[in-house]
Coordinates of C-alpha atoms in Angstrom, one line a residue:
X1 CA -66.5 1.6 42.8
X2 CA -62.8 2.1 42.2
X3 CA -62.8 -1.3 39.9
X4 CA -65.9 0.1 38.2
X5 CA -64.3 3.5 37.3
X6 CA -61.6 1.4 36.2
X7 CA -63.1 -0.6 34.1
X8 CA -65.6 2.4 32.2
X9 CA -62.1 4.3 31.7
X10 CA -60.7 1.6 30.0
X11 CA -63.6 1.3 27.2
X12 CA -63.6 4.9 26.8
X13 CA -59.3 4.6 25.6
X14 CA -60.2 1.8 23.4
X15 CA -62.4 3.9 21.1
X16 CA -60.3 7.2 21.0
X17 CA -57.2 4.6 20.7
X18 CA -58.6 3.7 17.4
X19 CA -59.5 7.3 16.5
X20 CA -55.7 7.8 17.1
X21 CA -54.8 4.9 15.5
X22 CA -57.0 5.5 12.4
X23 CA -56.5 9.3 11.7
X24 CA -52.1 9.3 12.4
X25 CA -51.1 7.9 8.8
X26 CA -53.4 10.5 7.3
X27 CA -52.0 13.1 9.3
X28 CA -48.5 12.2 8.0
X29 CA -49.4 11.8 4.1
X30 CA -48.8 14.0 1.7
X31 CA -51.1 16.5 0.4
X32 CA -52.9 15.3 -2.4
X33 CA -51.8 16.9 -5.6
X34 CA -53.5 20.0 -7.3
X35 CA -55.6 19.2 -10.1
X36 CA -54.0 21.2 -12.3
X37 CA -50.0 22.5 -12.1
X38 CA -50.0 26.1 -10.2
X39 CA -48.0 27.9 -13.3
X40 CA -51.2 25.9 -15.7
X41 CA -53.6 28.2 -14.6
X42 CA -56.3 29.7 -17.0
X43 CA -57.0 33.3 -16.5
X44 CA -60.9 34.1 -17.0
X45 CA -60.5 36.5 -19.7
X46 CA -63.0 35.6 -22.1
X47 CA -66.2 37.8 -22.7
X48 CA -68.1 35.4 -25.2
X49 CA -68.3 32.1 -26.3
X50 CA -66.6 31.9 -29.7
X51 CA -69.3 30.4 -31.1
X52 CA -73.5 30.8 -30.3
X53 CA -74.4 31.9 -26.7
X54 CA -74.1 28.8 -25.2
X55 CA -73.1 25.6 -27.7
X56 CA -73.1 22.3 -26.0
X57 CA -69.9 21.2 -25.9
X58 CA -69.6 17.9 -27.8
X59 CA -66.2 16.8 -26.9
X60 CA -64.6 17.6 -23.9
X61 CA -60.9 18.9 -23.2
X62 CA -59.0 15.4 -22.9
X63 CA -55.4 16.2 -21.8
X64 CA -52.9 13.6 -23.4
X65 CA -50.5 11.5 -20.6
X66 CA -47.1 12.8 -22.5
X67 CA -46.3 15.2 -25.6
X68 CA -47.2 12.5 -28.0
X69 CA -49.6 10.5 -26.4
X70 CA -53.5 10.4 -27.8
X71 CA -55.6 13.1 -26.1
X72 CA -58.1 16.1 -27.3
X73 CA -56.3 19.1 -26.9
X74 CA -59.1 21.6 -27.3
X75 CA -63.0 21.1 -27.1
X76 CA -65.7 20.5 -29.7
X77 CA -68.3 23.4 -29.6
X78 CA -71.2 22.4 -31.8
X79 CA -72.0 25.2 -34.6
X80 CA -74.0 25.3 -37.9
X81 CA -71.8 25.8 -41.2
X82 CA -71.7 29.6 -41.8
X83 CA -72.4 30.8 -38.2
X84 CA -70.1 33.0 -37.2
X85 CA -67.2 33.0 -34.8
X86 CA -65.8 35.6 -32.2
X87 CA -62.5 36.4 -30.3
X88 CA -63.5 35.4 -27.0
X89 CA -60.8 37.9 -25.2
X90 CA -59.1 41.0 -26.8
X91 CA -56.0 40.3 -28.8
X92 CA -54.0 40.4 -32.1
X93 CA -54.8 37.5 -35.0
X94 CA -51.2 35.6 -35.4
X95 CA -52.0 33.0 -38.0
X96 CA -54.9 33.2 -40.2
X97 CA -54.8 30.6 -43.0
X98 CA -55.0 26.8 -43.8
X99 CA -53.7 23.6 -42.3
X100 CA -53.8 20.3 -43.6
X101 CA -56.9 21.5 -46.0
X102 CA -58.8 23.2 -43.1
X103 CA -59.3 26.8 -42.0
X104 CA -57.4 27.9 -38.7
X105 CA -57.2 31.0 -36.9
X106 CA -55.1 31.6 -33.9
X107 CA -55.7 34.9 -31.8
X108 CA -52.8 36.1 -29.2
X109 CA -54.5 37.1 -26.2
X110 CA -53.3 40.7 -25.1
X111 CA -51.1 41.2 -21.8
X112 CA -50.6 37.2 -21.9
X113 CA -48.7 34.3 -23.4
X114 CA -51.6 32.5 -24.2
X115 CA -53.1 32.3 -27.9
X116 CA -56.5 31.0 -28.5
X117 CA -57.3 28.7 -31.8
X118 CA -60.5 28.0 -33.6
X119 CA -61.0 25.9 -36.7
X120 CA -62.1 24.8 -39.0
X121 CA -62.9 28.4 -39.8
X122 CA -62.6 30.4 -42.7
X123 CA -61.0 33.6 -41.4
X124 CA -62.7 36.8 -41.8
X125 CA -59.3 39.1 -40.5
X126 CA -55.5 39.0 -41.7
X127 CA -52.8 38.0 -39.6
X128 CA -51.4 40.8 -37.6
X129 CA -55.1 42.1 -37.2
X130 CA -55.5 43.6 -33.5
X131 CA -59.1 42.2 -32.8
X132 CA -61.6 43.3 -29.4
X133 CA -63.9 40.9 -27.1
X134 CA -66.3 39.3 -29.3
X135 CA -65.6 40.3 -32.6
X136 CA -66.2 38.3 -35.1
X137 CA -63.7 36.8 -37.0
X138 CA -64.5 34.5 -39.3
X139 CA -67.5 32.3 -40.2
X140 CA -67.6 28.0 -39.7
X141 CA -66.6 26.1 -42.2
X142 CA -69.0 23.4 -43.7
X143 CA -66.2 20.8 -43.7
X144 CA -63.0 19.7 -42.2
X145 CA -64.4 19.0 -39.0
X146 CA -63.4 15.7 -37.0
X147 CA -67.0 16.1 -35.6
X148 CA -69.5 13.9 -36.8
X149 CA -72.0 17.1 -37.5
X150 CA -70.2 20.4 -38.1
X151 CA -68.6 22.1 -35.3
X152 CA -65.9 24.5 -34.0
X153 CA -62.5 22.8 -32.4
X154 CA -61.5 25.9 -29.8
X155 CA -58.3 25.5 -28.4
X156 CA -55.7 26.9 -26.1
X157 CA -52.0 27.4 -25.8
X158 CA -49.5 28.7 -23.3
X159 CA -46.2 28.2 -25.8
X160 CA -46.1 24.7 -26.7
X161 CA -48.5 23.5 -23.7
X162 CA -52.3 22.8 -24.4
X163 CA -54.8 24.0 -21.9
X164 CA -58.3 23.7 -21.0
X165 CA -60.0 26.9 -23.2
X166 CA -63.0 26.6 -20.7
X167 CA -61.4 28.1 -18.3
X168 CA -61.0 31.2 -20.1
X169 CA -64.6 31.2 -19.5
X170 CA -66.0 33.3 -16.2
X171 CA -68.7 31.6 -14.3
X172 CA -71.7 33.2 -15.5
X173 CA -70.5 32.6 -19.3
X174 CA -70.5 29.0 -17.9
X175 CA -74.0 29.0 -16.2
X176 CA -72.1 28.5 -12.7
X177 CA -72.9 32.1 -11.1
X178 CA -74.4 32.7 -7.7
X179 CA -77.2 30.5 -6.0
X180 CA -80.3 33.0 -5.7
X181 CA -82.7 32.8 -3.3
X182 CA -86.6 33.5 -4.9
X183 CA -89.4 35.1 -2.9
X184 CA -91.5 32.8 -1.0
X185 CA -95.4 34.2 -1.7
X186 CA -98.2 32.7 -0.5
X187 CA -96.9 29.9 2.3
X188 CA -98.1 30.4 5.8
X189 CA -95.9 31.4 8.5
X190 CA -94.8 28.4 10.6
X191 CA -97.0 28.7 14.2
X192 CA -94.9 27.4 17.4
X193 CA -96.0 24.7 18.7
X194 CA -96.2 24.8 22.5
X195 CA -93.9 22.5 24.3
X196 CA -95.3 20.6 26.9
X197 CA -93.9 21.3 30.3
X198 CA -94.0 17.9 31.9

């Protein structure tokens, strides 16, 4: 009996051996990194989209590997020539003009170091402008967008450094806001089934 006790113990340690084995180097790695560097953080500040109520987004932000490197440092909103264009936080308008041939405007977001950017827009407010949450501030230009239909490029800065405008956005200006549960009306309430007692 001894032998046999033995013997079970011994295939029980080989399994929780290999646990061991298996889980110790993960236990020891390093955390995996953030997705995004803790002092890169967007506040969710906005109020509106700056364009539409919801405008599919037809290029995504695209962060570049260094300062130079090839990347997409804003995001494509799609948006008819003429439609107009809001400040999607409160702020004051710090450029308001042309570059290379196309309309920008650049909005300082208040309380932050972060400036919002929208173009190719022809600018309905003068530089130095304090704007609110949603006004609008110019209208889309019909050309000078590196879209192939007309859109907005919305961008995002924190000094020199490009961010992800999106998350500017809250989650229910994103579509992501609570589950909610609906009203079940009409199903039949589930009858126990008696267990047999055998």
């Amino acid at each position: 009996m001894r032998s046999l006790v033995r013997h079970l113990s011994n295939w029980a340690l080989v399994p929780l051996l290999l646990t061991f084995g298996a889980l110790t180097p993960l236990a020891w790695a390093e955390p995996p990194p953030e997705a995004e560097p803790p002092g890169e953080r967007v506040p969710a500040l906005a109020r509106t989209w700056p364009v539409g109520t919801r405008p599919a987004v037809l290029r995504g932000w695209e962060p570049p590997a260094t300062v130079y490197a090839a990347g997409h440092r804003g995001v494509d909103l799609a948006a008819a020539p003429g439609a107009p264009v809001r400040a999607v936080a409160a702020g004051r308008v710090s450029y308001a003009g042309r570059v290379a041939g196309r309309g920008v405007l650049a909005v300082a977001l208040a309380g932050t170091s972060l400036r919002t950017t929208y173009e190719p827009v022809r600018a309905g407010v003068k530089t130095g402008a304090e704007v609110s949450a949603g006004e609008v501030v110019g209208t889309v230009e019909g050309t000078g967008s590196h879209c192939p239909g007309t859109c907005v490029h919305w961008g995002l800065l924190d000094g020199e450094s490009y961010l992800n405008p999106l998350g500017l956005l809250p989650p229910w200006l994103l579509g992501h806001g609570p589950s909610r549960l609906l009203p079940v009306l009409g199903v039949p309430v589930p009858v126990p089934v008696p267990v047999p007692s055998g």
